[in-house]
Amino acid sequence: MRPATGYFFEDYAVGQTFDHAIPRTITHGDTALYQALTGSRNPLHCSEPFAQAMGYPTTPVDDLLVFHIAFGKTVPDISYNAVANLGYAECRFVQPVYVGDTLRAQSEVVGLKPNSSGKTGVVYVRSNCFNQREELVLTWVRWVMVQRRDAVAPDAVDAARGTLNFQTMPDPELISLQAAFQADRATIAQATGGGKFWEDYVAVERSDARAVVEQATTVPPSIIKHPAGITIDETDHTLATKLYQNTARVHFDLHHMKDSRFGRRLIYGGQIISIARALSFDGLENAFTIAAINGGSHLNPTFAGDTIYAATMPLVKWPVTDRVGALRVTLTAFKNIDPNSAEFTTAPEESKVLTLDLTLLIPRRH
Amino acid sequence: MRPATGYFFEDYAVGQTFDHAIPRTITHGDTALYQALTGSRNPLHCSEPFAQAMGYPTTPVDDLLVFHIAFGKTVPDISYNAVANLGYAECRFVQPVYVGDTLRAQSEVVGLKPNSSGKTGVVYVRSNCFNQREELVLTWVRWVMVQRRDAVAPDAVDAARGTLNFQTMPDPELISLQAAFQADRATIAQATGGGKFWEDYVAVERSDARAVVEQATTVPPSIIKHPAGITIDETDHTLATKLYQNTARVHFDLHHMKDSRFGRRLIYGGQIISIARALSFDGLENAFTIAAINGGSHLNPTFAGDTIYAATMPLVKWPVTDRVGALRVTLTAFKNIDPNSAEFTTAPEESKVLTLDLTLLIPRRH
Amino acid sequence: MRPATGYFFEDYAVGQTFDHAIPRTITHGDTALYQALTGSRNPLHCSEPFAQAMGYPTTPVDDLLVFHIAFGKTVPDISYNAVANLGYAECRFVQPVYVGDTLRAQSEVVGLKPNSSGKTGVVYVRSNCFNQREELVLTWVRWVMVQRRDAVAPDAVDAARGTLNFQTMPDPELISLQAAFQADRATIAQATGGGKFWEDYVAVERSDARAVVEQATTVPPSIIKHPAGITIDETDHTLATKLYQNTARVHFDLHHMKDSRFGRRLIYGGQIISIARALSFDGLENAFTIAAINGGSHLNPTFAGDTIYAATMPLVKWPVTDRVGALRVTLTAFKNIDPNSAEFTTAPEESKVLTLDLTLLIPRRH
């Protein structure tokens, strides 16, 4: 079994697998808390009649609540001794999850990159989350910097091994259609308050979604600055990490963190992801579900008292069915800088806390 | 669709209607959070067998949770650019709401009163909340001070238009009996711990409920000072506003509020209403449901760290059926002054934060 | 009915009984909030398939959530005017509780010990909690120091009366088997991430569980220092007390507490119990249910900002069935001292905040 002090960098090998503990049945209590903790207003997740009008049997659970619960399961085996959560790639939301479903997660180490300092290394992990019918609901790769148990001399550091690079372009075949988005336009606009559909987003339009994203820069930028901000207090983020059963002590052990370089508790990066997503509801209208997190990084730490804002840059879009279109965007979160304010143009780099490369599914007009 | 920066005073016209977005299915997660956020102990809302003994099919959702959720839906269209929420009138709780019901809201502008400053105006709105069977469950009027997009010279200010006055006397025919209150006296007293029934409240007794309330002053005042106080912290009120999907940024954007005249976040006034109602449980025994909020005002702002206390003045009472009586009261909330303390008699006016004119339904003795 | 200012020491008599108010139906909202407030990860309470594999019809509610809800019901009658909650004994968890069950509580005064100061006295109470089928689910004794309404001269203090001592050795016949723990070893270890079973705990082994606990000291101590700590903030503990409908004002009335000797709100001791229990999940593997709290005391007060740690000392163990074994332990909680740190050996006595003598049920290897 897992050592009481968790795994260190030396303990990992490429190909090693973990069946993470703590299966979890999702309840309406979880979904209500998620809403109160993030300010989510997506009617797909809070209105059963609307979810049914869209083609779901009942209200699906928010994609990111599923992500956080699955992620939390991996922490004791993967990031208990993490220094930093460096990045995400190839995250796909494959199946909807409903209240009453039970989630479990497993991971495989896919790459290892010792740092030249000899004190830490980067562990690359593919994690999969399954429901009680053993159906894959979510898969993602992340890489974390993990401490070595025993430092080695810089010249004794091993070579990197395994896979360290992940595709940054979404493969359209990987996009799962969780529902047909079959409600009519008026029903959708009434439920969300948003009149923008897939056709209304300015991005590079391609039927060939394999085209390189770099070409998106030929489109004049049309950054969407979301209007609101949400301040995170201590109890917000610690309730969230405990709800997600995430045991990374940096988030909820003040006594321990007082002696860290931060001097206080760090907010779980996933809370920033959720708040940025919730803030994007105004401006990124009718982007109902996340098909994929193609990549992403936490750029700076956040702390209680910080106010989070968000902005979205549409990149590429392509049709998926005659009712659904995909929109790939960069969602960026900032702390204590409102993108709508004059000060934004001179915002220091430390104010940028998160960047996510997302593929979103949006209903088409007809 | 709604402008990204919300509507300003100039954008409203008498007769204009809004079908508010974000239908919401109420879950047991919402009701548990409401209890944890407010300290509610009314057994009608937390004991299914007791609710059934009273004649409900199952536990009804707290009247005020319904109010806050419906109210939250109106914020983006009505009070996004509000300076202050000035008052309420003619609020009627028409139908019980149960877990699983889905609520939506619509509003009509009924009056407009430009302020002489030329910078703001007061918008009077009638809002209605419906369940998934299109049955009216709640209706109310509120008026809010809203900013003009562009200030006008004081001598260019328009005349007021529409309806600006609302009846302050409840119409007994408007009182909806949500249940027969059919449990026997012993069952009720056991469930609530309160032995006071409708007959035990000292107020002006009338079979003619249309009599003017002013006559209530002929009864010696019998103010009920509720014994407890509840302190509100930042996360309490911000969880509540996010649970209610209330997007008024004054409640949860500290970065923005630091530059306001308050220098910090304002607590949503509805949270004060809920806490005052929960505190009234001890002293206002067996006042199970709110039939109407005849009028009400937020008198002073509250902030994290404030402790809320409450006192109730019974005004008028009348029988409704042979099992149910109505009691009209003024419920007042105070901050940082215990009505049971000596200091209360010299409490500064700023300590009074809320006054509500309520009609409550209470079981009769037989 | 109960006086508005609650009962004082003089109001109690041995044999007096109370049928506490506010029956409560447990929902998934309560269980999700409990998890977010405590960090509980026991899969018995969060995975329906696992609970069913263990022999329960569905997920049982956490023992301590049941305890806190039942305890909360007793506060208005027993400890409204309490100075301190001194101790617990003979607490037995008799039946599992499920979402949808409705709990009520009753108490009997079993002992009264006036303090020699003439200002306070200790009230000993046996409380029982029943479900909607009138089945006993939980029973416990506690004693609280309660203020006298009117102080008496020290030489006028009455003699103690009733029962003031409670057995500290669990009677094995009182242990209720809530389930057969029938899942196989691999299923259990996978679900909890813990490979320790009843056979793996070092304690005095006896088939005769009546043997005196003192003999446990002949076993070399094998204290289990749980690895994590959890910081409690104001909203954490006040949400918990309101969720439990615990009305003791010391927990949530800051205005009142500013004038107390603490100068701030006291954290409900039950929150420390729950956090210590949740922390023990890593180290006290597979100790699924609490059969009994044989005794316990709150040793020092805790306040917002304190970080709680825990350590467990196994004492005695005995087989219960061929699938289940009992383990009696002392669970101790500390504030702001990590038992795994060097500073622990010189920890001041004030850092110890809780000691509980628990009997836990653990699956056996075969």
Short mmCIF file of C-alpha atoms in Angstrom, two decimals, chain B residues 16-226:
data_model
loop_
_atom_site.label_atom_id
_atom_site.label_comp_id
_atom_site.label_asym_id
_atom_site.label_seq_id
_atom_site.Cartn_x
_atom_site.Cartn_y
_atom_site.Cartn_z
CA GLN B 16 -41.87 46.50 -20.46
CA THR B 17 -41.62 42.81 -19.58
CA PHE B 18 -38.73 40.45 -18.97
CA ASP B 19 -38.73 36.66 -19.10
CA HIS B 20 -35.78 36.04 -16.83
CA ALA B 21 -33.24 33.37 -17.68
CA ILE B 22 -31.90 30.37 -15.72
CA PRO B 23 -34.78 28.06 -14.78
CA ARG B 24 -33.87 26.26 -11.57
CA THR B 25 -34.81 22.85 -10.21
CA ILE B 26 -34.76 22.89 -6.40
CA THR B 27 -32.86 20.02 -4.77
CA HIS B 28 -32.21 18.74 -1.26
CA GLY B 29 -28.75 20.23 -1.67
CA ASP B 30 -30.30 23.69 -1.90
CA THR B 31 -32.46 23.16 1.17
CA ALA B 32 -29.58 21.81 3.29
CA LEU B 33 -27.36 24.73 2.31
CA TYR B 34 -30.16 27.15 3.10
CA GLN B 35 -30.45 25.68 6.57
CA ALA B 36 -26.70 25.82 7.16
CA LEU B 37 -26.54 29.40 5.89
CA THR B 38 -29.43 30.75 7.94
CA GLY B 39 -29.86 28.56 11.02
CA SER B 40 -33.48 27.82 10.11
CA ARG B 41 -35.14 25.33 12.46
CA ASN B 42 -38.76 25.36 11.28
CA PRO B 43 -39.68 21.63 11.33
CA LEU B 44 -42.08 22.15 8.43
CA HIS B 45 -38.98 22.45 6.25
CA CYS B 46 -36.76 19.81 7.86
CA SER B 47 -39.08 16.96 8.87
CA GLU B 48 -41.00 15.08 6.22
CA PRO B 49 -43.29 13.23 8.68
CA PHE B 50 -44.19 16.50 10.39
CA ALA B 51 -44.89 18.24 7.08
CA GLN B 52 -47.15 15.36 6.14
CA ALA B 53 -48.92 15.53 9.50
CA MET B 54 -49.62 19.20 8.72
CA GLY B 55 -51.24 18.29 5.41
CA TYR B 56 -48.43 18.74 2.88
CA PRO B 57 -47.58 15.87 0.51
CA THR B 58 -43.91 16.22 1.58
CA THR B 59 -41.58 18.84 3.07
CA PRO B 60 -42.20 22.22 1.43
CA VAL B 61 -39.20 24.41 0.59
CA ASP B 62 -38.72 27.41 2.90
CA ASP B 63 -40.72 30.39 1.59
CA LEU B 64 -37.66 32.61 1.70
CA LEU B 65 -35.43 30.21 -0.21
CA VAL B 66 -38.04 30.35 -2.97
CA PHE B 67 -38.02 34.14 -2.70
CA HIS B 68 -34.23 34.41 -2.97
CA ILE B 69 -33.99 32.07 -5.94
CA ALA B 70 -36.78 33.91 -7.77
CA PHE B 71 -35.27 37.26 -6.80
CA GLY B 72 -31.84 36.18 -8.07
CA LYS B 73 -33.31 35.53 -11.50
CA THR B 74 -34.50 39.13 -11.76
CA VAL B 75 -31.14 40.71 -10.90
CA PRO B 76 -29.47 40.66 -14.35
CA ASP B 77 -32.46 42.38 -15.94
CA ILE B 78 -33.58 44.66 -13.11
CA SER B 79 -30.88 45.48 -10.61
CA TYR B 80 -27.56 44.85 -12.31
CA ASN B 81 -26.88 48.58 -12.18
CA ALA B 82 -28.75 49.16 -8.96
CA VAL B 83 -27.43 51.59 -6.40
CA ALA B 84 -29.81 50.34 -3.73
CA ASN B 85 -32.71 47.96 -3.29
CA LEU B 86 -35.22 50.37 -1.75
CA GLY B 87 -38.36 48.44 -0.85
CA TYR B 88 -40.80 45.58 -1.27
CA ALA B 89 -44.58 45.42 -1.37
CA GLU B 90 -47.45 43.08 -2.20
CA CYS B 91 -45.37 39.96 -1.92
CA ARG B 92 -47.61 36.87 -1.75
CA PHE B 93 -46.58 33.26 -1.33
CA VAL B 94 -49.24 31.56 -3.41
CA GLN B 95 -48.25 27.89 -3.69
CA PRO B 96 -45.87 25.63 -1.84
CA VAL B 97 -42.70 24.61 -3.68
CA TYR B 98 -41.22 21.13 -3.28
CA VAL B 99 -37.84 19.61 -4.00
CA GLY B 100 -37.90 18.66 -7.69
CA ASP B 101 -39.96 21.68 -8.74
CA THR B 102 -38.42 24.01 -11.32
CA LEU B 103 -38.81 27.76 -10.92
CA ARG B 104 -38.71 30.54 -13.49
CA ALA B 105 -39.50 34.26 -13.11
CA GLN B 106 -40.80 37.12 -15.18
CA SER B 107 -41.13 40.83 -14.43
CA GLU B 108 -43.00 43.88 -15.66
CA VAL B 109 -41.93 47.48 -15.12
CA VAL B 110 -44.90 49.16 -13.39
CA GLY B 111 -43.47 52.55 -12.46
CA LEU B 112 -40.55 54.85 -13.12
CA LYS B 113 -39.51 57.81 -10.98
CA PRO B 114 -36.47 59.79 -12.19
CA ASN B 115 -34.52 61.30 -9.32
CA SER B 116 -34.06 65.06 -9.34
CA SER B 117 -30.29 64.67 -9.38
CA GLY B 118 -30.46 63.49 -12.97
CA LYS B 119 -28.06 60.68 -12.15
CA THR B 120 -30.40 57.93 -11.02
CA GLY B 121 -34.01 56.87 -11.03
CA VAL B 122 -36.28 54.45 -9.24
CA VAL B 123 -37.63 51.45 -11.17
CA TYR B 124 -40.80 49.79 -9.79
CA VAL B 125 -41.20 46.18 -10.88
CA ARG B 126 -43.82 43.47 -10.40
CA SER B 127 -42.18 40.03 -10.53
CA ASN B 128 -43.87 36.64 -10.71
CA CYS B 129 -42.38 33.22 -10.12
CA PHE B 130 -43.88 30.09 -11.69
CA ASN B 131 -43.30 26.37 -11.24
CA GLN B 132 -42.90 23.81 -14.03
CA ARG B 133 -46.70 23.50 -14.29
CA GLU B 134 -46.91 27.25 -15.00
CA GLU B 135 -48.62 27.79 -11.64
CA LEU B 136 -47.85 31.08 -9.91
CA VAL B 137 -45.96 30.33 -6.70
CA LEU B 138 -44.83 33.81 -5.68
CA THR B 139 -45.47 37.39 -6.71
CA TRP B 140 -43.93 40.62 -5.42
CA VAL B 141 -43.23 44.24 -6.17
CA ARG B 142 -39.88 45.86 -5.51
CA TRP B 143 -38.32 49.19 -6.32
CA VAL B 144 -34.67 49.82 -6.86
CA MET B 145 -32.58 52.88 -7.46
CA VAL B 146 -30.79 52.40 -10.77
CA GLN B 147 -28.06 54.49 -12.37
CA ARG B 148 -28.64 56.41 -15.57
CA ARG B 149 -26.22 55.54 -18.34
CA ASP B 150 -25.88 59.25 -19.03
CA ALA B 151 -26.68 61.86 -16.39
CA VAL B 152 -29.08 64.61 -17.38
CA ALA B 153 -29.37 68.14 -16.03
CA PRO B 154 -31.73 68.36 -13.05
CA ASP B 155 -34.13 70.57 -15.03
CA ALA B 156 -34.24 67.99 -17.83
CA VAL B 157 -35.50 65.21 -15.57
CA ASP B 158 -38.73 63.59 -16.80
CA ALA B 159 -41.89 63.22 -14.75
CA ALA B 160 -42.60 60.04 -12.85
CA ARG B 161 -44.91 57.59 -14.61
CA GLY B 162 -46.80 54.40 -13.86
CA THR B 163 -47.69 53.12 -10.40
CA LEU B 164 -45.48 54.23 -7.54
CA ASN B 165 -47.65 53.38 -4.55
CA PHE B 166 -48.60 49.93 -3.36
CA GLN B 167 -51.21 48.84 -0.91
CA THR B 168 -49.82 48.25 2.53
CA MET B 169 -52.84 46.36 3.88
CA PRO B 170 -53.04 42.70 2.96
CA ASP B 171 -56.16 41.62 1.22
CA PRO B 172 -57.35 38.50 3.03
CA GLU B 173 -58.65 37.01 -0.18
CA LEU B 174 -55.09 37.02 -1.45
CA ILE B 175 -53.86 34.78 1.31
CA SER B 176 -53.27 31.33 -0.03
CA LEU B 177 -53.65 28.42 2.30
CA GLN B 178 -50.77 26.22 1.43
CA ALA B 179 -51.94 23.53 3.82
CA ALA B 180 -54.63 22.86 6.37
CA PHE B 181 -52.23 22.82 9.37
CA GLN B 182 -54.15 19.74 10.36
CA ALA B 183 -51.76 18.26 12.95
CA ASP B 184 -53.10 18.29 16.49
CA ARG B 185 -51.83 20.73 19.09
CA ALA B 186 -49.62 18.25 20.93
CA THR B 187 -47.93 17.13 17.72
CA ILE B 188 -47.24 20.71 16.74
CA ALA B 189 -45.90 21.76 20.15
CA GLN B 190 -43.68 18.68 20.26
CA ALA B 191 -42.25 19.33 16.81
CA THR B 192 -41.50 23.00 17.30
CA GLY B 193 -40.91 23.17 21.03
CA GLY B 194 -43.32 26.11 21.06
CA GLY B 195 -46.62 26.16 22.93
CA LYS B 196 -47.95 29.44 21.54
CA PHE B 197 -50.81 29.22 19.04
CA TRP B 198 -52.72 31.91 17.15
CA GLU B 199 -54.96 32.63 20.12
CA ASP B 200 -51.93 33.38 22.32
CA TYR B 201 -50.59 36.33 20.34
CA VAL B 202 -51.54 39.78 21.58
CA ALA B 203 -52.64 41.90 18.63
CA VAL B 204 -55.75 43.72 17.45
CA GLU B 205 -58.25 40.97 16.80
CA ARG B 206 -60.53 41.47 13.87
CA SER B 207 -62.69 39.31 11.75
CA ASP B 208 -62.62 42.18 9.25
CA ALA B 209 -59.05 42.07 8.11
CA ARG B 210 -59.53 45.10 5.91
CA ALA B 211 -59.50 47.35 8.96
CA VAL B 212 -56.70 49.83 8.94
CA VAL B 213 -53.48 48.79 10.52
CA GLU B 214 -53.11 52.11 12.26
CA GLN B 215 -55.73 50.94 14.73
CA ALA B 216 -53.26 48.35 15.89
CA THR B 217 -51.59 51.06 17.89
CA THR B 218 -54.52 51.00 20.33
CA VAL B 219 -53.17 47.70 21.64
CA PRO B 220 -50.41 47.97 24.22
CA PRO B 221 -47.17 47.14 22.44
CA SER B 222 -45.98 43.63 23.11
CA ILE B 223 -42.69 43.51 21.29
CA ILE B 224 -41.13 40.06 21.13
CA LYS B 225 -37.35 40.26 21.49
CA HIS B 226 -35.85 37.14 19.96
#
